[in-house]
């Protein structure tokens, strides 16, 4: 039978359930198992697509166009398997599906209730991921914290799955906080005991307890104490200590015996894990020397998780190059043409990421101008491409009112505008161009040199495009369209040939970068930044 692993969290949110789930997935894959991962989020939004990045961090986009929680990025980066629309479920989507079924009469007049209708919808979603992927093991993380009111239907659903799957086919992993009190010089087990008691009160007894702590637990008796109070085997109490790099987590949890305990409980006989490539990658992380400074110029920089995949992709490239990358978080609301030199003093490269809305855009345009005029390597992603086009139109072609239709609908030079076939008479939710789309690469360009392929596939999340009415004028002035949709209608990438590195793309390459396989755009950008740093 297919095996099911459920990861819950207690005491506080943000403990690292996602990293624990992703690490376990990597360790099981290293044992030859096919692994699929998903997250169940208790919030009532249908998906995170319309949420502010300040609320929930970045929106991660899958190959098939699902807008999902950022933890799915961890799953893909660790497990190196493309996820899909069955990898993220919210309370809002559950009720959306249930109410639509009720309206269609699919419940045959029954009174619709949490049990069985809502829980059946959740269970069907969990089962569907395994069926669609053919996975040997499905890992499901439950968002939030045990004890949250909104989490209860999800916890009841996974309790039922455990009963339906039968002994040896379902495993419950509970991640909990172990605080260290410096005044008394000891770790405290009481929060874990209370959290497990809360979970047991809901009918779920954890098989493995993962203890999140900032400092190693020196007292061996501590683990025995947790085991006794929480009714688990002592070797199923796993320490998960904070590490310098999150990519060290799988190796640490392998040493602690997490995957071995899971395989034993699930009655899985597997070969020894093959972690050579992961160990080599961690070795490269530890062996980096020197530094390269990159400005990440955006509007959500107060919450770094808003650009999580971008910062991780920069780190991946740094591992391959053997350099420590230092990210300077630049708030573009405070950047102007007048102070750009001060804002970007000492940086070796400038990256402008995606975003929505007019706030901070003029500062992004100033960042693109500074990079273009000063020969600073520039990488623009999504909105970062759009502001690069606007800047070029204003300051090279002389179209002073050049803008995006998103920000200045009355401009005579809307060099960025709605995609063909769209109009302003649309809702904001579910109207974006999403997921993986093909792109033809123009031969002889920097984009072609970076990818080494005539056609690529990248993930998108945007509503506006380069306006073809101005495309010829921009190209005649020296802005090369180096990537386009196969039919040529949509410009997907632009670059400036006479520049050390100036590449901007309409898509989001950060979603496809992996720690063992950095994305070529980030690798090329960081190489150019290193070269500039060495010259200066």
Coordinates of C-alpha atoms in Angstrom, one line a residue:
X1 CA 0.0 0.0 0.0
X2 CA 0.9 3.6 -0.4
X3 CA 2.4 5.1 2.7
X4 CA 1.2 8.4 4.3
X5 CA 3.3 10.7 6.5
X6 CA 1.6 13.6 8.3
X7 CA 3.7 16.4 9.8
X8 CA 2.1 18.6 12.5
X9 CA 3.4 21.4 14.7
X10 CA 2.9 22.5 18.2
X11 CA 3.6 25.4 20.6
X12 CA 4.3 28.1 18.1
X13 CA 4.2 28.6 14.3
X14 CA 7.3 29.0 12.2
X15 CA 9.1 26.1 13.8
X16 CA 10.3 24.6 10.5
X17 CA 7.7 21.9 9.8
X18 CA 8.2 22.6 6.1
X19 CA 12.0 22.0 6.4
X20 CA 11.4 18.9 8.4
X21 CA 8.9 17.5 5.9
X22 CA 11.2 18.5 2.9
X23 CA 14.2 16.9 4.6
X24 CA 12.4 13.7 5.3
X25 CA 11.3 13.6 1.7
X26 CA 14.8 14.0 0.5
X27 CA 16.0 11.2 2.8
X28 CA 13.3 8.8 1.6
X29 CA 14.0 9.7 -2.0
X30 CA 17.7 8.9 -1.4
X31 CA 16.5 5.4 -0.4
X32 CA 14.9 4.9 -3.8
X33 CA 11.3 5.8 -2.9
X34 CA 9.1 8.0 -5.0
X35 CA 8.0 10.8 -2.8
X36 CA 5.2 13.4 -3.2
X37 CA 4.6 16.3 -0.8
X38 CA 1.8 18.7 -0.1
X39 CA 0.6 21.3 2.5
X40 CA -2.8 21.8 4.0
X41 CA -3.3 25.4 5.0
X42 CA -6.1 26.4 7.5
X43 CA -6.7 30.0 6.2
X44 CA -10.0 30.7 4.4
X45 CA -8.4 32.2 1.3
X46 CA -9.0 30.0 -1.7
X47 CA -5.2 30.2 -2.4
X48 CA -2.5 32.7 -1.4
X49 CA -2.7 34.4 -4.9
X50 CA -4.4 37.6 -3.7
X51 CA -2.7 37.8 -0.3
X52 CA -0.1 40.5 0.5
X53 CA 3.5 39.1 0.7
X54 CA 3.6 40.7 4.1
X55 CA 0.9 38.3 5.2
X56 CA 2.3 35.0 4.1
X57 CA 5.6 35.5 2.2
X58 CA 6.0 34.8 -1.4
X59 CA 3.4 32.9 -3.6
X60 CA 5.1 29.9 -5.1
X61 CA 3.9 28.8 -8.5
X62 CA 3.9 25.1 -9.7
X63 CA 4.4 23.8 -13.2
X64 CA 0.7 23.5 -13.7
X65 CA 0.0 27.0 -12.5
X66 CA -1.2 26.6 -9.0
X67 CA -0.5 29.5 -6.7
X68 CA 0.6 28.0 -3.4
X69 CA 2.3 28.4 -0.1
X70 CA 6.0 29.1 0.0
X71 CA 6.7 25.8 1.8
X72 CA 6.2 24.1 -1.5
X73 CA 9.3 25.8 -2.7
X74 CA 11.2 24.0 0.1
X75 CA 9.7 20.7 -1.0
X76 CA 10.7 21.2 -4.6
X77 CA 14.2 22.4 -3.7
X78 CA 14.9 19.5 -1.3
X79 CA 13.0 16.6 -3.0
X80 CA 13.7 17.9 -6.6
X81 CA 10.3 16.8 -7.8
X82 CA 7.8 19.1 -9.6
X83 CA 4.7 19.6 -7.5
X84 CA 1.2 20.3 -8.8
X85 CA -2.3 21.7 -7.9
X86 CA -2.8 18.7 -5.6
X87 CA 0.1 19.9 -3.5
X88 CA -1.6 22.8 -1.6
X89 CA -5.1 22.9 -0.1
X90 CA -6.7 25.7 1.9
X91 CA -9.8 25.8 4.1
X92 CA -11.3 28.3 1.6
X93 CA -10.8 25.8 -1.3
X94 CA -12.3 23.0 0.7
X95 CA -15.5 25.0 1.4
X96 CA -15.6 26.2 -2.2
X97 CA -15.6 22.6 -3.4
X98 CA -18.1 21.5 -0.8
X99 CA -20.6 24.3 -1.4
X100 CA -20.4 23.9 -5.2
X101 CA -21.1 20.2 -4.8
X102 CA -24.1 21.1 -2.6
X103 CA -25.4 23.5 -5.2
X104 CA -25.1 20.9 -7.9
X105 CA -27.1 18.4 -5.7
X106 CA -24.2 16.0 -5.4
X107 CA -25.1 15.3 -1.7
X108 CA -28.6 14.2 -2.7
X109 CA -30.3 16.5 -0.2
X110 CA -28.2 15.5 2.8
X111 CA -27.4 18.0 5.5
X112 CA -23.9 19.2 4.7
X113 CA -21.6 18.9 7.8
X114 CA -18.0 19.1 8.8
X115 CA -18.0 15.3 9.2
X116 CA -18.2 13.7 6.8
X117 CA -18.5 16.2 4.0
X118 CA -15.6 18.6 4.7
X119 CA -13.3 15.8 6.0
X120 CA -14.1 13.7 3.0
X121 CA -13.1 16.5 0.7
X122 CA -9.8 16.8 2.6
X123 CA -9.2 13.1 2.5
X124 CA -9.9 12.9 -1.2
X125 CA -7.4 15.6 -1.8
X126 CA -4.7 13.8 0.1
X127 CA -5.4 10.5 -1.7
X128 CA -5.5 12.3 -5.1
X129 CA -1.9 13.4 -4.8
X130 CA -0.7 9.8 -4.4
X131 CA -2.9 8.7 -7.3
X132 CA -1.8 11.4 -9.7
X133 CA 1.9 11.0 -9.0
X134 CA 2.2 7.3 -8.3
X135 CA 4.2 8.1 -5.2
X136 CA 5.3 5.4 -2.8
X137 CA 5.1 7.9 0.1
X138 CA 2.9 11.0 0.4
X139 CA 4.1 13.6 2.9
X140 CA 1.4 16.0 4.1
X141 CA 2.2 19.0 6.3
X142 CA -0.6 20.6 8.3
X143 CA -0.2 24.3 8.5
X144 CA -0.6 26.3 11.7
X145 CA -0.4 24.8 15.2
X146 CA -2.2 22.1 17.0
X147 CA -4.9 23.7 19.0
X148 CA -5.9 26.3 16.3
X149 CA -9.6 26.2 15.7
X150 CA -9.3 26.3 11.9
X151 CA -6.9 23.3 11.9
X152 CA -9.4 20.9 13.5
X153 CA -11.1 19.6 10.3
X154 CA -7.7 18.8 8.8
X155 CA -6.5 17.0 11.9
X156 CA -9.7 15.0 12.0
X157 CA -9.2 14.1 8.3
X158 CA -5.7 12.8 8.8
X159 CA -6.8 10.9 11.9
X160 CA -9.3 9.1 9.7
X161 CA -6.8 8.4 7.0
X162 CA -4.5 6.8 9.5
X163 CA -7.4 4.5 10.5
X164 CA -8.3 3.7 6.9
X165 CA -4.7 3.1 5.8
X166 CA -4.2 0.6 8.6
X167 CA -1.2 -0.3 10.7
X168 CA 2.2 0.4 9.1
X169 CA 0.8 2.6 6.4
X170 CA 0.4 6.0 8.2
X171 CA 2.9 7.9 10.3
X172 CA 2.5 11.0 12.4
X173 CA 5.5 13.3 13.0
X174 CA 5.0 16.2 15.5
X175 CA 7.4 19.1 15.4
X176 CA 7.5 21.0 18.7
X177 CA 9.5 23.8 20.4
X178 CA 12.1 23.1 23.1
X179 CA 13.0 26.5 24.7
X180 CA 16.3 27.0 26.4
X181 CA 16.2 29.1 29.6
X182 CA 19.5 30.8 30.0
X183 CA 18.7 31.8 33.6
X184 CA 18.5 28.2 34.7
X185 CA 20.8 26.8 32.0
X186 CA 18.4 24.1 30.8
X187 CA 16.0 23.1 28.1
X188 CA 12.3 22.8 29.0
X189 CA 10.2 19.8 28.0
X190 CA 6.8 21.1 29.3
X191 CA 5.7 22.8 26.0
X192 CA 6.3 19.6 24.1
X193 CA 4.3 17.6 26.7
X194 CA 1.4 19.9 26.5
X195 CA 1.5 20.0 22.7
X196 CA 1.5 16.2 22.4
X197 CA -1.3 16.0 25.0
X198 CA -3.4 18.4 22.8
X199 CA -2.8 16.3 19.7
X200 CA -3.6 13.1 21.6
X201 CA -6.9 14.7 22.7
X202 CA -7.8 15.0 19.0
X203 CA -7.3 11.3 18.5
X204 CA -3.7 11.4 17.1
X205 CA -0.8 9.9 18.8
X206 CA 2.5 11.0 17.2
X207 CA 4.9 8.2 16.2
X208 CA 7.9 10.6 16.0
X209 CA 8.6 13.8 17.9
X210 CA 11.0 16.3 16.4
X211 CA 12.4 18.8 18.9
X212 CA 13.2 22.2 17.5
X213 CA 15.9 24.0 19.5
X214 CA 18.5 26.6 18.9
X215 CA 21.2 24.9 21.0
X216 CA 22.0 21.2 21.3
X217 CA 20.4 19.3 24.1
X218 CA 23.2 18.0 26.2
X219 CA 21.2 16.0 28.7
X220 CA 20.6 12.5 27.3
X221 CA 17.9 11.9 29.9
X222 CA 15.9 14.7 28.2
X223 CA 15.0 12.4 25.3
X224 CA 14.0 9.6 27.6
X225 CA 11.8 12.0 29.5
X226 CA 10.0 13.1 26.4
X227 CA 9.6 9.5 25.2
X228 CA 8.0 8.4 28.5
X229 CA 5.6 11.4 28.8
X230 CA 4.6 11.3 25.2
X231 CA 4.4 7.5 24.7
X232 CA 7.0 7.1 21.9
X233 CA 10.2 5.1 21.6
X234 CA 13.3 7.0 22.8
X235 CA 14.9 6.7 19.3
X236 CA 11.8 8.4 17.9
X237 CA 12.6 11.6 19.7
X238 CA 14.6 13.5 17.2
X239 CA 16.7 16.6 17.8
X240 CA 16.4 19.3 15.1
X241 CA 18.9 22.1 16.0
X242 CA 19.2 25.4 14.2
X243 CA 22.0 25.2 11.6
X244 CA 24.1 27.7 9.6
X245 CA 22.4 26.5 6.3
X246 CA 19.0 25.0 6.0
X247 CA 20.4 22.5 3.4
X248 CA 22.4 20.9 6.2
X249 CA 19.1 19.7 7.8
X250 CA 18.7 16.5 5.8
X251 CA 22.2 15.3 6.8
X252 CA 21.7 16.2 10.4
X253 CA 18.3 14.5 10.5
X254 CA 19.8 11.4 8.8
X255 CA 22.4 11.2 11.6
X256 CA 19.6 11.6 14.2
X257 CA 17.8 8.7 12.7
X258 CA 14.6 10.4 11.4
X259 CA 14.3 8.4 8.2
X260 CA 15.3 5.1 9.8
X261 CA 12.6 5.5 12.4
X262 CA 10.1 6.4 9.7
X263 CA 10.9 3.5 7.5
X264 CA 10.7 1.1 10.5
X265 CA 7.3 2.4 11.5
X266 CA 6.0 2.2 7.9
X267 CA 7.5 -1.3 7.4
X268 CA 9.6 -0.1 4.5
X269 CA 12.7 -2.1 3.5
X270 CA 15.0 0.2 1.6
X271 CA 18.7 0.3 0.7
X272 CA 21.1 2.7 2.3
X273 CA 20.5 6.3 1.3
X274 CA 22.5 7.8 -1.5
X275 CA 23.4 11.3 -0.4
X276 CA 26.7 11.8 -2.1
X277 CA 25.4 14.7 -4.3
X278 CA 23.8 16.4 -1.2
X279 CA 26.9 16.0 0.9
X280 CA 29.1 17.5 -1.9
X281 CA 26.7 20.4 -2.2
X282 CA 26.9 21.0 1.6
X283 CA 30.7 20.8 1.3
X284 CA 30.6 23.6 -1.4
X285 CA 28.5 25.7 0.9
X286 CA 31.0 25.4 3.8
X287 CA 34.0 25.9 1.4
X288 CA 32.9 29.2 0.0
X289 CA 35.5 32.0 0.1
X290 CA 35.3 35.7 -0.5
X291 CA 32.1 37.5 -1.1
X292 CA 29.9 39.1 -3.8
X293 CA 27.4 41.8 -2.9
X294 CA 24.0 41.9 -4.7
X295 CA 21.3 44.5 -4.1
X296 CA 17.8 43.0 -4.1
X297 CA 15.8 46.1 -4.9
X298 CA 12.1 45.6 -4.2
X299 CA 9.0 46.8 -2.3
X300 CA 8.6 44.0 0.2
X301 CA 12.1 43.9 1.6
X302 CA 11.0 44.3 5.2
X303 CA 9.8 40.6 5.0
X304 CA 12.6 38.6 3.4
X305 CA 10.2 35.6 2.9
X306 CA 8.4 37.7 0.3
X307 CA 11.4 37.0 -2.0
X308 CA 12.4 33.6 -0.6
X309 CA 12.9 31.7 -3.9
X310 CA 14.9 34.7 -5.3
X311 CA 17.3 34.8 -2.3
X312 CA 17.6 31.0 -2.4
X313 CA 18.4 31.0 -6.1
X314 CA 21.2 33.5 -5.5
X315 CA 22.5 31.2 -2.8
X316 CA 22.4 28.2 -5.1
X317 CA 24.5 30.1 -7.7
X318 CA 26.9 31.1 -4.9
X319 CA 27.5 27.4 -4.0
X320 CA 28.5 26.6 -7.6
X321 CA 30.8 29.7 -7.7
X322 CA 32.4 29.2 -4.3
X323 CA 31.6 32.7 -3.2
X324 CA 29.5 34.0 -0.3
X325 CA 26.7 36.1 -1.6
X326 CA 25.7 39.0 0.6
X327 CA 22.2 40.4 -0.2
X328 CA 21.7 44.1 0.4
X329 CA 17.9 44.5 0.9
X330 CA 17.1 47.9 -0.8
X331 CA 13.6 49.4 -0.3
X332 CA 12.8 51.0 -3.7
X333 CA 10.3 53.3 -2.1
X334 CA 13.3 55.3 -0.9
X335 CA 15.3 55.2 -4.2
X336 CA 15.4 58.0 -6.7
X337 CA 17.7 59.0 -9.6
X338 CA 19.3 61.5 -7.2
X339 CA 20.2 59.0 -4.5
X340 CA 20.7 55.8 -6.6
X341 CA 24.5 56.1 -6.4
X342 CA 24.3 56.1 -2.6
X343 CA 21.6 53.4 -2.4
X344 CA 23.7 51.0 -4.5
X345 CA 27.2 52.0 -3.4
X346 CA 29.6 49.1 -3.3
X347 CA 27.2 46.5 -4.8
X348 CA 28.4 44.2 -7.6
X349 CA 25.0 43.5 -9.1
X350 CA 21.4 44.7 -8.9
X351 CA 18.4 42.4 -9.0
X352 CA 14.8 43.7 -9.3
X353 CA 12.2 41.0 -8.5
X354 CA 8.5 40.7 -9.2
X355 CA 5.6 42.5 -7.6
X356 CA 2.3 44.2 -8.1
X357 CA 1.0 47.7 -7.7
X358 CA 2.6 51.1 -8.2
X359 CA 4.3 51.5 -4.8
X360 CA 8.1 51.5 -5.1
X361 CA 8.1 51.2 -8.9
X362 CA 9.7 54.6 -9.6
X363 CA 12.6 53.4 -7.3
X364 CA 12.9 50.2 -9.4
X365 CA 13.1 52.3 -12.5
X366 CA 15.9 54.3 -11.0
X367 CA 17.6 51.0 -10.1
X368 CA 17.4 49.8 -13.7
X369 CA 18.7 53.1 -14.9
X370 CA 21.6 53.1 -12.5
X371 CA 22.6 49.6 -13.6
X372 CA 22.3 50.4 -17.3
X373 CA 24.3 53.6 -17.2
X374 CA 27.0 52.4 -14.7
X375 CA 27.5 49.0 -16.3
X376 CA 26.4 47.2 -13.1
X377 CA 25.1 43.6 -13.8
X378 CA 21.3 43.7 -13.8
X379 CA 18.8 40.8 -13.5
X380 CA 15.1 41.7 -13.8
X381 CA 12.4 39.2 -12.9
X382 CA 8.7 39.8 -14.0
X383 CA 8.1 43.4 -12.8
X384 CA 11.9 43.7 -13.0
X385 CA 11.7 43.3 -16.8
X386 CA 8.8 45.7 -17.1
X387 CA 10.5 48.5 -15.2
X388 CA 13.7 47.9 -17.3
X389 CA 11.6 48.4 -20.5
X390 CA 9.9 51.5 -19.0
X391 CA 13.3 53.0 -18.1
X392 CA 14.8 52.3 -21.5
X393 CA 11.8 53.9 -23.2
X394 CA 12.0 57.0 -21.0
X395 CA 15.8 57.6 -21.0
X396 CA 17.0 56.1 -24.3
X397 CA 14.0 56.7 -26.6
X398 CA 13.0 59.9 -24.9
X399 CA 9.4 58.9 -24.2
X400 CA 9.1 60.7 -20.9
X401 CA 5.6 59.5 -20.1
X402 CA 6.5 55.8 -20.8
X403 CA 4.7 53.6 -18.2
X404 CA 2.7 50.5 -17.6
X405 CA -1.0 50.4 -18.1
X406 CA -1.1 49.0 -14.6
X407 CA 0.2 52.3 -13.2
X408 CA -0.6 55.0 -15.7
X409 CA -3.6 53.9 -17.9
X410 CA -3.7 57.4 -19.6
X411 CA -0.1 57.3 -20.8
X412 CA 0.5 57.7 -24.5
X413 CA 3.4 55.3 -24.3
X414 CA 2.1 52.3 -22.4
X415 CA 5.1 50.2 -23.2
X416 CA 3.8 47.6 -20.8
X417 CA 0.1 46.7 -21.0
X418 CA -2.5 44.0 -20.6
X419 CA -1.8 40.8 -22.5
X420 CA -3.7 40.4 -25.8
X421 CA -7.3 39.4 -25.1
X422 CA -7.5 40.8 -21.6
X423 CA -9.3 43.9 -20.5
X424 CA -9.7 46.0 -17.3
X425 CA -13.1 44.5 -16.7
X426 CA -11.8 41.5 -14.8
X427 CA -11.5 40.3 -11.2
X428 CA -8.1 40.2 -9.6
X429 CA -8.2 36.6 -8.6
X430 CA -7.4 33.8 -11.1
X431 CA -6.7 36.0 -14.1
X432 CA -2.9 35.8 -14.2
X433 CA -0.8 34.0 -16.7
X434 CA 0.3 31.1 -14.6
X435 CA 2.5 28.1 -14.7
X436 CA 5.1 26.8 -17.2
X437 CA 5.0 28.2 -20.7
X438 CA 7.5 27.6 -23.6
X439 CA 9.8 30.3 -24.8
X440 CA 11.9 30.5 -28.0
X441 CA 15.4 31.8 -27.5
X442 CA 16.9 34.1 -30.1
X443 CA 20.2 32.7 -31.4
X444 CA 23.4 34.6 -30.7
X445 CA 22.0 36.4 -27.6
X446 CA 23.3 36.2 -24.0
X447 CA 20.1 34.4 -23.1
X448 CA 21.0 31.7 -25.7
X449 CA 24.5 31.4 -24.3
X450 CA 23.2 31.0 -20.7
X451 CA 20.6 28.4 -21.5
X452 CA 22.3 26.6 -24.3
X453 CA 19.0 25.6 -25.8
X454 CA 16.7 27.0 -28.6
X455 CA 13.6 26.6 -26.5
X456 CA 13.0 26.7 -22.8
X457 CA 10.1 26.3 -20.4
X458 CA 9.7 28.7 -17.4
X459 CA 7.0 29.5 -14.9
X460 CA 5.0 32.7 -15.0
X461 CA 2.8 34.8 -12.7
X462 CA 1.8 38.1 -14.2
X463 CA -1.0 40.0 -16.0
X464 CA 0.9 42.5 -18.1
X465 CA 3.3 42.1 -21.1
X466 CA 5.6 44.2 -23.3
X467 CA 3.3 46.1 -25.6
X468 CA 3.9 45.0 -29.2
X469 CA 2.9 48.5 -30.5
X470 CA 6.3 49.8 -29.2
X471 CA 8.4 46.7 -29.6
X472 CA 10.0 47.6 -32.9
X473 CA 11.0 51.0 -31.6
X474 CA 12.6 49.6 -28.5
X475 CA 14.5 47.0 -30.6
X476 CA 15.7 49.6 -33.1
X477 CA 17.0 51.6 -30.1
X478 CA 19.1 48.7 -28.9
X479 CA 16.9 46.7 -26.5
X480 CA 17.0 43.2 -27.8
X481 CA 14.0 40.9 -27.4
X482 CA 16.0 37.7 -26.8
X483 CA 13.1 35.4 -25.8
X484 CA 9.5 35.2 -27.0
X485 CA 6.6 32.9 -27.1
X486 CA 6.9 30.3 -29.9
X487 CA 4.3 32.2 -32.0
X488 CA 6.4 35.4 -31.4
X489 CA 3.4 37.4 -30.0
X490 CA 4.7 37.7 -26.4
X491 CA 8.1 39.1 -25.5
X492 CA 9.5 37.0 -22.7
X493 CA 13.0 38.4 -22.3
X494 CA 15.0 41.5 -23.1
X495 CA 18.7 42.3 -22.9
X496 CA 21.2 45.0 -23.8
X497 CA 24.0 43.6 -25.9
X498 CA 26.5 46.4 -25.2
X499 CA 26.5 45.8 -21.4
X500 CA 28.4 43.5 -19.1
X501 CA 25.2 41.8 -18.1
X502 CA 21.7 43.3 -18.5
X503 CA 19.0 40.6 -18.8
X504 CA 15.4 40.9 -17.8
X505 CA 12.7 38.2 -18.1
X506 CA 9.0 38.2 -17.8
X507 CA 8.9 34.9 -16.0
X508 CA 10.1 33.6 -12.6
X509 CA 13.3 31.5 -13.1
X510 CA 13.8 31.4 -9.3
X511 CA 11.1 28.7 -9.0
X512 CA 13.2 26.2 -11.0
X513 CA 16.5 26.8 -9.2
X514 CA 17.8 23.9 -7.1
X515 CA 20.7 23.8 -4.5
X516 CA 22.4 21.1 -6.5
X517 CA 21.5 22.6 -9.9
X518 CA 21.5 26.4 -9.9
X519 CA 19.4 28.2 -12.5
X520 CA 21.5 29.4 -15.5
X521 CA 20.2 33.0 -15.3
X522 CA 21.2 33.4 -11.6
X523 CA 24.5 31.7 -12.3
X524 CA 25.3 34.0 -15.2
X525 CA 24.2 37.1 -13.2
X526 CA 26.3 36.1 -10.2
X527 CA 29.3 35.4 -12.4
X528 CA 29.1 38.8 -13.9
X529 CA 28.7 40.3 -10.4
X530 CA 31.9 38.5 -9.2
X531 CA 33.8 39.8 -12.3
X532 CA 32.7 43.3 -11.5
X533 CA 33.7 42.9 -7.9
X534 CA 37.2 41.6 -8.9
X535 CA 37.7 44.6 -11.2
X536 CA 36.6 47.2 -8.7

